[in-house]
Coordinates of C-alpha atoms in Angstrom, one line a residue:
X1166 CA 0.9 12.9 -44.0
X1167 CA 0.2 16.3 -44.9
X1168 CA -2.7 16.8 -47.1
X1169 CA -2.2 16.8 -51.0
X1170 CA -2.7 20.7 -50.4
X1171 CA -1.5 20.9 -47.3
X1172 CA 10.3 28.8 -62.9
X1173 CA 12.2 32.0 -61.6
X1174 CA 15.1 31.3 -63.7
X1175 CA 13.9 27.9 -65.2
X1176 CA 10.8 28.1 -65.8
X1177 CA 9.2 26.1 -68.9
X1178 CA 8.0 27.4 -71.6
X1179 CA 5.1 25.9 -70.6
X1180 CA 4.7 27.1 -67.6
X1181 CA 5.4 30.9 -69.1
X1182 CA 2.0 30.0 -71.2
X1183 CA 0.2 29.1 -67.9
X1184 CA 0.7 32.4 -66.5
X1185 CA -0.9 34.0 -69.4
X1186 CA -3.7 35.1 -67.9
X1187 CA -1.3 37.2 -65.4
X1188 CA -0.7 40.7 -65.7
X1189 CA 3.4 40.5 -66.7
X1190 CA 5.7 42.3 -68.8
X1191 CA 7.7 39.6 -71.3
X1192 CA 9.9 37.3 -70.6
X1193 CA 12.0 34.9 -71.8
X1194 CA 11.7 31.1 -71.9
X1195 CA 14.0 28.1 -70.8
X1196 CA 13.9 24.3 -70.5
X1197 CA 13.2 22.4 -67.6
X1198 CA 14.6 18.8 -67.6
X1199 CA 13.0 15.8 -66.9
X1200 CA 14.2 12.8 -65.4
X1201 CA 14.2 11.3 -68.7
X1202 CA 15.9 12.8 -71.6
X1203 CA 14.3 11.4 -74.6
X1204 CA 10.8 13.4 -73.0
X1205 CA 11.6 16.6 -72.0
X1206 CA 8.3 19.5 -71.6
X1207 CA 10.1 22.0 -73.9
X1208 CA 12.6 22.4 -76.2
X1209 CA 12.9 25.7 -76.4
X1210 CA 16.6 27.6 -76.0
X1211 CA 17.8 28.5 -73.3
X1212 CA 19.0 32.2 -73.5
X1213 CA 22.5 33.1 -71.1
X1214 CA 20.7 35.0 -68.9
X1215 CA 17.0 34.2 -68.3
X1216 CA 15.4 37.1 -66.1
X1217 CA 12.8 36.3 -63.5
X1218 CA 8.9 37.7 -65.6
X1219 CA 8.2 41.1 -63.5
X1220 CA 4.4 41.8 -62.0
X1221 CA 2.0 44.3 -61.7
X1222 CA 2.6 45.4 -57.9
X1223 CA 0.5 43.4 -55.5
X1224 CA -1.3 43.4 -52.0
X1225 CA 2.2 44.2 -49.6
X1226 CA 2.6 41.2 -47.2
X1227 CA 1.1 41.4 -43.8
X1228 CA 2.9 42.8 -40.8
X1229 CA 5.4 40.5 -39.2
X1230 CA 5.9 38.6 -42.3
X1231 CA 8.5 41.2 -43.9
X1232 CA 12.2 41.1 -43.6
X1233 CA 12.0 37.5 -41.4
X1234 CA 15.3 36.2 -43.4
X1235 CA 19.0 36.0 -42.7
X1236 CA 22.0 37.7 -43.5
X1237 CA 22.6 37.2 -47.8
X1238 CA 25.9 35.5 -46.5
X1239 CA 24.2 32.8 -45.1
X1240 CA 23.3 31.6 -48.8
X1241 CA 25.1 30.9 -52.0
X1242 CA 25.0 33.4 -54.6
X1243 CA 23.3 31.0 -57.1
X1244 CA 22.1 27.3 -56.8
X1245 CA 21.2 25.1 -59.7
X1246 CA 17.8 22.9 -60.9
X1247 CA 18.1 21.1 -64.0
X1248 CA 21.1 22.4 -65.2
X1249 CA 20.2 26.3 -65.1
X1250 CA 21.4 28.9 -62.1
X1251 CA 18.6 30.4 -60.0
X1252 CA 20.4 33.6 -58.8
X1253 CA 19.7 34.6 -55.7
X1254 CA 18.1 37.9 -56.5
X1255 CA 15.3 36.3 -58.2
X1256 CA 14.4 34.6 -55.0
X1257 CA 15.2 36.4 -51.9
X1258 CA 14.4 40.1 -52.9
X1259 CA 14.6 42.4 -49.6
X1260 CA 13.2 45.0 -51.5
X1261 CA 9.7 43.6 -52.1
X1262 CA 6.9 43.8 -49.3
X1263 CA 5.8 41.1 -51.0
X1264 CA 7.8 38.7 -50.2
X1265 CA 9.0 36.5 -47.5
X1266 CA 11.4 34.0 -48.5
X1267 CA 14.8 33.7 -46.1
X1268 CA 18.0 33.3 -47.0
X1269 CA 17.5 29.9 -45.1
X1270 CA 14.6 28.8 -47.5
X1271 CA 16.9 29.7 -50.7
X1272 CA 20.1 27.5 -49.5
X1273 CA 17.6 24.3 -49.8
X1274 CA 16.7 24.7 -53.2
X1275 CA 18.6 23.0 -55.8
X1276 CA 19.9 20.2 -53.2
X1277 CA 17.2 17.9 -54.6
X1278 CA 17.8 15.0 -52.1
X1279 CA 15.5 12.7 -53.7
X1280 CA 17.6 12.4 -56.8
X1281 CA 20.4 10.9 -54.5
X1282 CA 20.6 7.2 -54.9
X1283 CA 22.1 6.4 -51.4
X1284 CA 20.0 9.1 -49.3
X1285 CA 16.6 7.5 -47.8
X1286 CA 14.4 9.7 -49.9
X1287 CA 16.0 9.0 -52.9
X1288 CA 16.0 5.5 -52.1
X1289 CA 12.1 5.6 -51.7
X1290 CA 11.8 7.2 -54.7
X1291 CA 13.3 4.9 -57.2
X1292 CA 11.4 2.1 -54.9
X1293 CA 8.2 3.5 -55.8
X1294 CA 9.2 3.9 -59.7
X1295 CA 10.3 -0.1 -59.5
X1296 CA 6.7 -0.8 -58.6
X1297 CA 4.8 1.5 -61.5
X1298 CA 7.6 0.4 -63.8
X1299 CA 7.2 -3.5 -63.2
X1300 CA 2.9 -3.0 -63.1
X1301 CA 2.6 -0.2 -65.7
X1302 CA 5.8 -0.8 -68.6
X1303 CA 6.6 2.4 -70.0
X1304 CA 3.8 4.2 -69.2
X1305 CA 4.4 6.7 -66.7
X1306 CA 6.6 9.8 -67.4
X1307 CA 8.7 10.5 -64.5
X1308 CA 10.0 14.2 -63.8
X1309 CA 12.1 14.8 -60.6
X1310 CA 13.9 17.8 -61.8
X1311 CA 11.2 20.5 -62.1
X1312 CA 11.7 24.3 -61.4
X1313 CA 10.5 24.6 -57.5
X1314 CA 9.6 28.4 -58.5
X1315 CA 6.0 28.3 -59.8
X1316 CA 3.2 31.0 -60.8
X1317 CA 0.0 31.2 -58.3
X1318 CA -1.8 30.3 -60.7
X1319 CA 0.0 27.2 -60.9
X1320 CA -0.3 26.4 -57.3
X1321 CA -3.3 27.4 -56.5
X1322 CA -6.2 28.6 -59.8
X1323 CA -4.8 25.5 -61.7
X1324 CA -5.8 22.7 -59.2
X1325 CA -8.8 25.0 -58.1
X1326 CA -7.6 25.5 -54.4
X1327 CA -10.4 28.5 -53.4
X1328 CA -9.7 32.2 -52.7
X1329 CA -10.0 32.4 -49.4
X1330 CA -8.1 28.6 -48.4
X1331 CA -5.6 29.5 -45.7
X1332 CA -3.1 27.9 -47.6
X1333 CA -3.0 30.9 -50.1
X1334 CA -2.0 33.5 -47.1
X1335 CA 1.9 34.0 -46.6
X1336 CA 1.5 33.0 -43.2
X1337 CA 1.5 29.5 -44.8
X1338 CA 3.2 29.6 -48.2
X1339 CA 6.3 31.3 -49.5
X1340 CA 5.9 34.5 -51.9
X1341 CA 8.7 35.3 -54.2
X1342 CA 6.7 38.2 -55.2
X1343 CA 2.9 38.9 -55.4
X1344 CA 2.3 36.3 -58.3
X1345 CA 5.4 34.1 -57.6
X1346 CA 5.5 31.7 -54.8
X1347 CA 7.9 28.5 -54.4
X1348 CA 5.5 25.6 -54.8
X1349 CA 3.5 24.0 -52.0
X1350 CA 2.8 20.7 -53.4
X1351 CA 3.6 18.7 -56.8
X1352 CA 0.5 19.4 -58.1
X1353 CA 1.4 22.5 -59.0
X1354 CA 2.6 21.1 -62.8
X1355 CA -0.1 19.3 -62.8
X1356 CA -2.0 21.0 -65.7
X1357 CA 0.8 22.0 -67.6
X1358 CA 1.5 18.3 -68.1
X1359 CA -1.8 17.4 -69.0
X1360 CA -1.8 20.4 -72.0
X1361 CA 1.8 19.1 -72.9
X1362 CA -0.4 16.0 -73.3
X1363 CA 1.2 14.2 -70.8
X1364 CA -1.8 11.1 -69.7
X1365 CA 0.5 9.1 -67.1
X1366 CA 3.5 10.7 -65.1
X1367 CA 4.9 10.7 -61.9
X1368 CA 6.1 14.4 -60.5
X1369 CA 8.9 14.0 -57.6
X1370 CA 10.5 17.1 -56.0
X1371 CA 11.0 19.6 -53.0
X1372 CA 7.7 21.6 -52.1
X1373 CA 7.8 24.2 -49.2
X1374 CA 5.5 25.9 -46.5
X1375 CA 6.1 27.6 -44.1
X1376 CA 5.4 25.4 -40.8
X1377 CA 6.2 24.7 -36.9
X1378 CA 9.3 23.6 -35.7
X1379 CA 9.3 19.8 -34.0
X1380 CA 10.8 16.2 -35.0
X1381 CA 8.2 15.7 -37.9
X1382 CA 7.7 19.0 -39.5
X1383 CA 10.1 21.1 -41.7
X1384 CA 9.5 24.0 -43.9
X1385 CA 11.0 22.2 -47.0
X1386 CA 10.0 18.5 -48.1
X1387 CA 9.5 16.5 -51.0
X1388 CA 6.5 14.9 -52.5
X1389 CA 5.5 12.6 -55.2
X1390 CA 2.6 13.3 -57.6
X1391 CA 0.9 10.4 -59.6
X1392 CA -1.6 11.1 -62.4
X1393 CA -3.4 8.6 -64.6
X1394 CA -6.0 10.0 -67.5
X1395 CA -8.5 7.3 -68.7
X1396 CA -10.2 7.6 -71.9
X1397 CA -14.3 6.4 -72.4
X1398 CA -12.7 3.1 -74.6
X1399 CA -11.3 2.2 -70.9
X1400 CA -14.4 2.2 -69.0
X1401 CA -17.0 1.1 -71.5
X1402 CA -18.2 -2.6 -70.9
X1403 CA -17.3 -2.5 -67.2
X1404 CA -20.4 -1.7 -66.0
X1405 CA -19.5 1.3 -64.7
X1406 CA -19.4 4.9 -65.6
X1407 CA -16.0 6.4 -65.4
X1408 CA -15.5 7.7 -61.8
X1409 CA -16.4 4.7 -60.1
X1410 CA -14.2 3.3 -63.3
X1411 CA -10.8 5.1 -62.2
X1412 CA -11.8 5.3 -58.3
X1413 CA -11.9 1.3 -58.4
X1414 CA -8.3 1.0 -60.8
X1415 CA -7.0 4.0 -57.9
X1416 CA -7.7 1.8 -55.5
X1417 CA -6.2 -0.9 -56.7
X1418 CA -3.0 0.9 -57.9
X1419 CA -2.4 2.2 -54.5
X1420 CA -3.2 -1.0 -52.2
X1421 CA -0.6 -2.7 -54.6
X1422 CA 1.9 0.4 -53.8
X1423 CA 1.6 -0.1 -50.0
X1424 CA 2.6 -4.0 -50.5
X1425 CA 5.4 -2.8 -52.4
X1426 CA 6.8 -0.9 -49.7
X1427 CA 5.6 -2.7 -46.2
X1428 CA 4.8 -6.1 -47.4
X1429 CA 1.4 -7.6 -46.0
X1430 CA -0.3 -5.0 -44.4
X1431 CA -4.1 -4.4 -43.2
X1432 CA -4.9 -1.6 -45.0
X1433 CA -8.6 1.4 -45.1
X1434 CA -9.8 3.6 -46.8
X1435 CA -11.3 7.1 -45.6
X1436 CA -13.2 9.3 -47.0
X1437 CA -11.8 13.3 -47.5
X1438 CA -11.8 16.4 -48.9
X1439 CA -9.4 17.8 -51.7
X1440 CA -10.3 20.8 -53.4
X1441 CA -9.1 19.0 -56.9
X1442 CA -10.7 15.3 -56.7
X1443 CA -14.6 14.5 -56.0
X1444 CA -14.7 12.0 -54.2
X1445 CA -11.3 11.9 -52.0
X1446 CA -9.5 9.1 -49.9
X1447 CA -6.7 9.0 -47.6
X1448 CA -5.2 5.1 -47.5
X1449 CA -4.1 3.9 -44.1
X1450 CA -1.8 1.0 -42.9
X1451 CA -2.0 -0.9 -39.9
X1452 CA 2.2 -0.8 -39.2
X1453 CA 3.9 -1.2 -35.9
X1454 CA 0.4 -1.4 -33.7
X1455 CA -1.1 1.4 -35.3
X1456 CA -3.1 3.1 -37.8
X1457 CA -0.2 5.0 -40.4
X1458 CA -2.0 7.3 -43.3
X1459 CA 0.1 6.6 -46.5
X1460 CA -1.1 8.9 -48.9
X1461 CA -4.2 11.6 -50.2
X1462 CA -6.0 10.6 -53.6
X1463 CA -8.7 10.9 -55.8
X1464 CA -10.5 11.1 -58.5
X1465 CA -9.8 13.8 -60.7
X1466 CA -12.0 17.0 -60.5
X1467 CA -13.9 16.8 -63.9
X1468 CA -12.9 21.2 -64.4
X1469 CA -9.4 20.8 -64.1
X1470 CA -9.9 18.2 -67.0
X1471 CA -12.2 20.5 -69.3
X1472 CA -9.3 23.5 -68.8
X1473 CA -6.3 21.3 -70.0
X1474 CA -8.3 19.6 -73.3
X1475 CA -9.8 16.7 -72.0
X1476 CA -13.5 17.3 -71.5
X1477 CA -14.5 13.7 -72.3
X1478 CA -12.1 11.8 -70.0
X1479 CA -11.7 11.1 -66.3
X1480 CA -8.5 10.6 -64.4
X1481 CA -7.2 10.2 -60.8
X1482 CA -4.3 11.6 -59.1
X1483 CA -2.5 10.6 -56.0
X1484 CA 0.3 12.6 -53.3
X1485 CA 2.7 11.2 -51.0
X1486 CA 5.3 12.6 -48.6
X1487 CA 8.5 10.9 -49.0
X1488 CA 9.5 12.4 -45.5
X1489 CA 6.6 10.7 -43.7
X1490 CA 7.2 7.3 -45.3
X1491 CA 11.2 7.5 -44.9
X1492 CA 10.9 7.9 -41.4
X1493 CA 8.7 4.9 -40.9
X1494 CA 10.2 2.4 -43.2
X1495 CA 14.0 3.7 -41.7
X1496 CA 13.2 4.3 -38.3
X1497 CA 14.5 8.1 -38.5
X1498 CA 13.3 9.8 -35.5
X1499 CA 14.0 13.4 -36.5
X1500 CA 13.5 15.3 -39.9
X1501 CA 16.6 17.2 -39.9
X1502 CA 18.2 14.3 -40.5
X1503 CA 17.6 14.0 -43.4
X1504 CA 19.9 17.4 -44.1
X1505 CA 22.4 15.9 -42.6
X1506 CA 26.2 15.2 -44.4
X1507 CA 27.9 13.6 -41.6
X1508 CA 29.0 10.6 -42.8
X1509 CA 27.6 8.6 -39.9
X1510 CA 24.4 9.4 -41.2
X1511 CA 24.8 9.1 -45.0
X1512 CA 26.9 5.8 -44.5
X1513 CA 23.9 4.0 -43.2
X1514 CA 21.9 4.0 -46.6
X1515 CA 22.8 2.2 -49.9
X1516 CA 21.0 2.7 -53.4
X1517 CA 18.3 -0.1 -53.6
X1518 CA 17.9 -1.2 -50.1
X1519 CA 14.5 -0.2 -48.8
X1520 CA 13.9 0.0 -44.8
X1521 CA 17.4 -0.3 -43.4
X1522 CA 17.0 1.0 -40.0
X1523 CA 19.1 4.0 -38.9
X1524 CA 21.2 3.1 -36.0
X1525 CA 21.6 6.4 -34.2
X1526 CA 25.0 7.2 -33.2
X1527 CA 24.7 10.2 -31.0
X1528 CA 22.4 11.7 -28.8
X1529 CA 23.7 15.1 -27.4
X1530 CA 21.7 17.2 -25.0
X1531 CA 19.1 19.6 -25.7
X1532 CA 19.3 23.0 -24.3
X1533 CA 15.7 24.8 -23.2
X1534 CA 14.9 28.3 -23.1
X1535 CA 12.2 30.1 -22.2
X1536 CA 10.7 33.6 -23.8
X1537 CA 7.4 35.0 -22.9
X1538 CA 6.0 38.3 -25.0
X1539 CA 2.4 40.1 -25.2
X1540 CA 1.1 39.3 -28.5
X1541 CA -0.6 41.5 -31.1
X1542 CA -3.3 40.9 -33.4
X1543 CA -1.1 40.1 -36.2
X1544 CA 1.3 37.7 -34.7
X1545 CA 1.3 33.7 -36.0
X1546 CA 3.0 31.5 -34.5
X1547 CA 4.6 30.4 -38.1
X1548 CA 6.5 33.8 -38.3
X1549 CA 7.5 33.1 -34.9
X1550 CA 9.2 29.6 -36.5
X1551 CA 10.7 31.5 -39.4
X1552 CA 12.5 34.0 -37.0
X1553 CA 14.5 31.5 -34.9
X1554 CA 14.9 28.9 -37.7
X1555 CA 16.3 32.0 -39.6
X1556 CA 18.5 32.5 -36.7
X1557 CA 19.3 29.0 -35.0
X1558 CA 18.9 27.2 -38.2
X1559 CA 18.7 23.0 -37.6
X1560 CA 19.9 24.0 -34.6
X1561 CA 16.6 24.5 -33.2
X1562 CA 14.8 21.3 -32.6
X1563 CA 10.9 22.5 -31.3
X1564 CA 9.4 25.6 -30.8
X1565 CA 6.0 24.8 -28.2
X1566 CA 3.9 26.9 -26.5
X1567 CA 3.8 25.9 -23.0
X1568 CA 1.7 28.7 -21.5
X1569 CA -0.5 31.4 -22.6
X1570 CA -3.4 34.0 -20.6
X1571 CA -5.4 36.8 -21.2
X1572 CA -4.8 39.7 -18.2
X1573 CA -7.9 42.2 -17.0
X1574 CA -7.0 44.4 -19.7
X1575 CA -7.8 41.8 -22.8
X1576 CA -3.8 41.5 -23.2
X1577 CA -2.6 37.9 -24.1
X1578 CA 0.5 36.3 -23.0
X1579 CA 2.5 33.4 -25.0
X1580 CA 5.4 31.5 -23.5
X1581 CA 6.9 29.8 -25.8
X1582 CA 10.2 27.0 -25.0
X1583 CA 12.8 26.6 -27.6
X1584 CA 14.8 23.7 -27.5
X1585 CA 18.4 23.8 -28.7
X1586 CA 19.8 20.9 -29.9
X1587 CA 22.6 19.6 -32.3
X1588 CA 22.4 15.9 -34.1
X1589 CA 26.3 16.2 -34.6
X1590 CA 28.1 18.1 -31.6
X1591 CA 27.3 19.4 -28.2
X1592 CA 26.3 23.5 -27.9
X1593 CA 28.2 25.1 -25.8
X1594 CA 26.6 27.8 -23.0
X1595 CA 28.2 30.6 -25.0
X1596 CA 27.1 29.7 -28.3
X1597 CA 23.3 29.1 -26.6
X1598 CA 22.9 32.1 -25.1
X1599 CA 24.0 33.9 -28.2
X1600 CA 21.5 32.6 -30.0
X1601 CA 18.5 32.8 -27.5
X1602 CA 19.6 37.0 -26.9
X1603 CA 19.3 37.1 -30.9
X1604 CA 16.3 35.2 -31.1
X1605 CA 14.5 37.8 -28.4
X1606 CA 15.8 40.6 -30.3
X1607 CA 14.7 39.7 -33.6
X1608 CA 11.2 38.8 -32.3
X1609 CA 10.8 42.1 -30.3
X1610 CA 11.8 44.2 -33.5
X1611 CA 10.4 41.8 -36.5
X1612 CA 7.0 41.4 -34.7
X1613 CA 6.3 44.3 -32.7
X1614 CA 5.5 42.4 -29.6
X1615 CA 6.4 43.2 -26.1
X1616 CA 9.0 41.0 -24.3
X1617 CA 8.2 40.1 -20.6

């Protein structure tokens, strides 16, 4: 699982109050739903047009990280989260050296495929809500339906991920504009929650990075946050102070979670690091004749507690990927899949049936093509990605380096083989070729690197 660190047209009112502290000129406010109506974060009106809170200019991307996006007639105009239209503008502005979000990034949001009852993730989803609703009645608030947009002080100041973590730089995450990124991880509402006075909730949506291309990684995904806040009534008379209070109730939480979803498993605990819980576990399942990670959790760090009003409490928090469990509990071998509309897909999974396994029904032939380039000191191999995802799409099933050197003259070589591969239909040469010619263009003139 990837670790718990590794709105924008509807924004909260809350989360305009978060970005306080940000240089901005005004702007408006909106409600964000929730997945229950009788609790939502704001009720604040919702003006007809809510425009996107402008920044002070900020440090231009790096090279190679500019202009990586499609053609605006790859995307819709305008999608919709929680019943309010995020124009496109707002997200994919070519204008701005500041940011780097693709036309291919912006057709994703709003599809929100864990709020569909008969898609895996959704299925998981409602799973895990079964289990906190049956052991905890009525305690957790649930939200599924938050804006994906986010300040970076949400993201990143809020859960008190340092300056200088890599997964600040836009080789990792996705920029909107200098003070605007889409969010990384649930944990990103986090502390608007808590100040909303929020003490147990669960936090389901799409999160996004920027990432390699393969059979388990994709640039979006969707994660489930759980918090729980514990007050000194709840610890006194155990015998122990409050951390090792909520570390042991975490522990037990969780273990019961994994029995909930694979039944009666061997299960560890390993020690971590977070940059927002002190201490820091990863729980792992022994499953199918080896050792799976679940899930990254902790215990609360105490300053994200004493910024959102409660200095005298503890709490712990918990992330999961639904990806990373789906494909386990429904055998799904590739992550695309779960994009997928063909029906020979989507007709495998029914609302409340956990673990079906998904019988494949096709298996066309990859295509492989080889490109080798010099590379220059600003290259990544994650604008590399974006570049032929941008172009192939799902298309492209792996990007991998097969061979790199270093000639006399301190010049490094990368060969890199793409293979080409459709889960519905077989490519045809033409169509291949096409693709691979655009893909060499695109990387010779997006970043500067000499094709050999």
């Amino acid at each position: 699982m990837r670790p718990l660190i590794r709105t924008a047209r509807c924004c909260l009112s809350a989360r305009v109050r978060a970005m306080a502290t940000l240089p901005m000129a005004p702007a408006a406010t909106a409600i964000s739903s929730s997945s229950s109506p009788t609790s939502p974060l704001s009720t604040s009106s919702l003006p007809h047009r809510l425009l996107l809170a402008r920044f002070l200019p900020a440090t231009p991307a790096p090279a190679g990280t500019r202009g990586l996006r499609t053609s605006a007639a790859a995307a819709a105009s305008a999608v919709e989260v929680g019943g309010v239209n995020i124009a496109r503008e707002d997200v994919v502005k070519e204008d701005d050296p500041t940011n780097n979000v693709p036309d291919t990034i912006f057709s994703k949001i709003g599809l929100q495929l864990h709020r569909r009852d008969n898609h895996p993730l959704g299925i998981l989803k409602n799973t895990i809500y079964d289990y906190f609703d049956k052991n905890f009645a009525g305690e957790f608030d649930k939200f599924d339906d938050l804006c994906p947009l986010v300040s970076v002080k949400q993201n990143f100041d809020d859960v008190l991920v340092p300056d200088d973590h890599v997964s600040r730089s836009y080789n990792d995450t996705y920029y909107v504009d200098g003070q605007t990124v889409l969010r990384c991880h649930t944990s990103a509402h986090q502390a608007e929650l808590l100040r909303d006075g929020r003490t147990h909730f669960l936090v389901t949506g799409d999160v996004y990075r920027r990432d390699s291309i393969d059979s388990t990684h994709y640039p979006v995904f969707h994660q489930m946050e759980g918090f729980r806040v514990f007050s000194p009534d709840d610890w006194s008379g155990s015998g122990m102070d409050g951390t090792a209070y909520a570390a042991a109730e975490l522990k037990k939480t969780l273990e019961g979670l994994a029995r909930h979803l694979f039944g009666a498993v061997e299960m560890r605990w390993v020690d971590t690091y977070f940059p927002f819980t002190n201490p820091s576990f990863e729980l792992e399942i022994y499953f199918q004749d080896d050792w799976l990670e679940v899930l990254g959790c902790g215990v609360t760090e105490q300053e994200i507690l004493k910024r959102n009003g409660r200095t005298d409490h503890v709490a712990w928090a918990f992330g999961l990927g639904l990806e990373r469990l789906a494909m386990v509990l429904f055998d799904i071998p590739d992550i695309r899949l779960f994009w997928s509309n063909d029906q020979r897909f989507t007709s495998q999974f029914s609302e409340g049936k956990l673990g079906v396994k998904f019988k494949p029904f096709s298996k066309f032939p990859p295509c492989y093509k080889d490109m080798s380039f010099w590379i220059n000191d600003a290259f990544t191999e994650n604008n590399l990605c974006e570049i032929v995802r941008g172009i192939a799409g799902d298309l492209v099933e792996e990007v991998k380096l097969i061979d790199n050197f270093t000639n006399k003259k301190g010049m490094t070589s990368h060969c890199y083989r793409i293979a080409y591969r459709s889960m519905e239909r077989s490519l045809t040469d033409e169509e291949i070729n096409d693709l691979q010619w655009n893909v060499r263009e695109a990387v010779k003139s997006k970043l500067k690197v000499e094709l050999r």
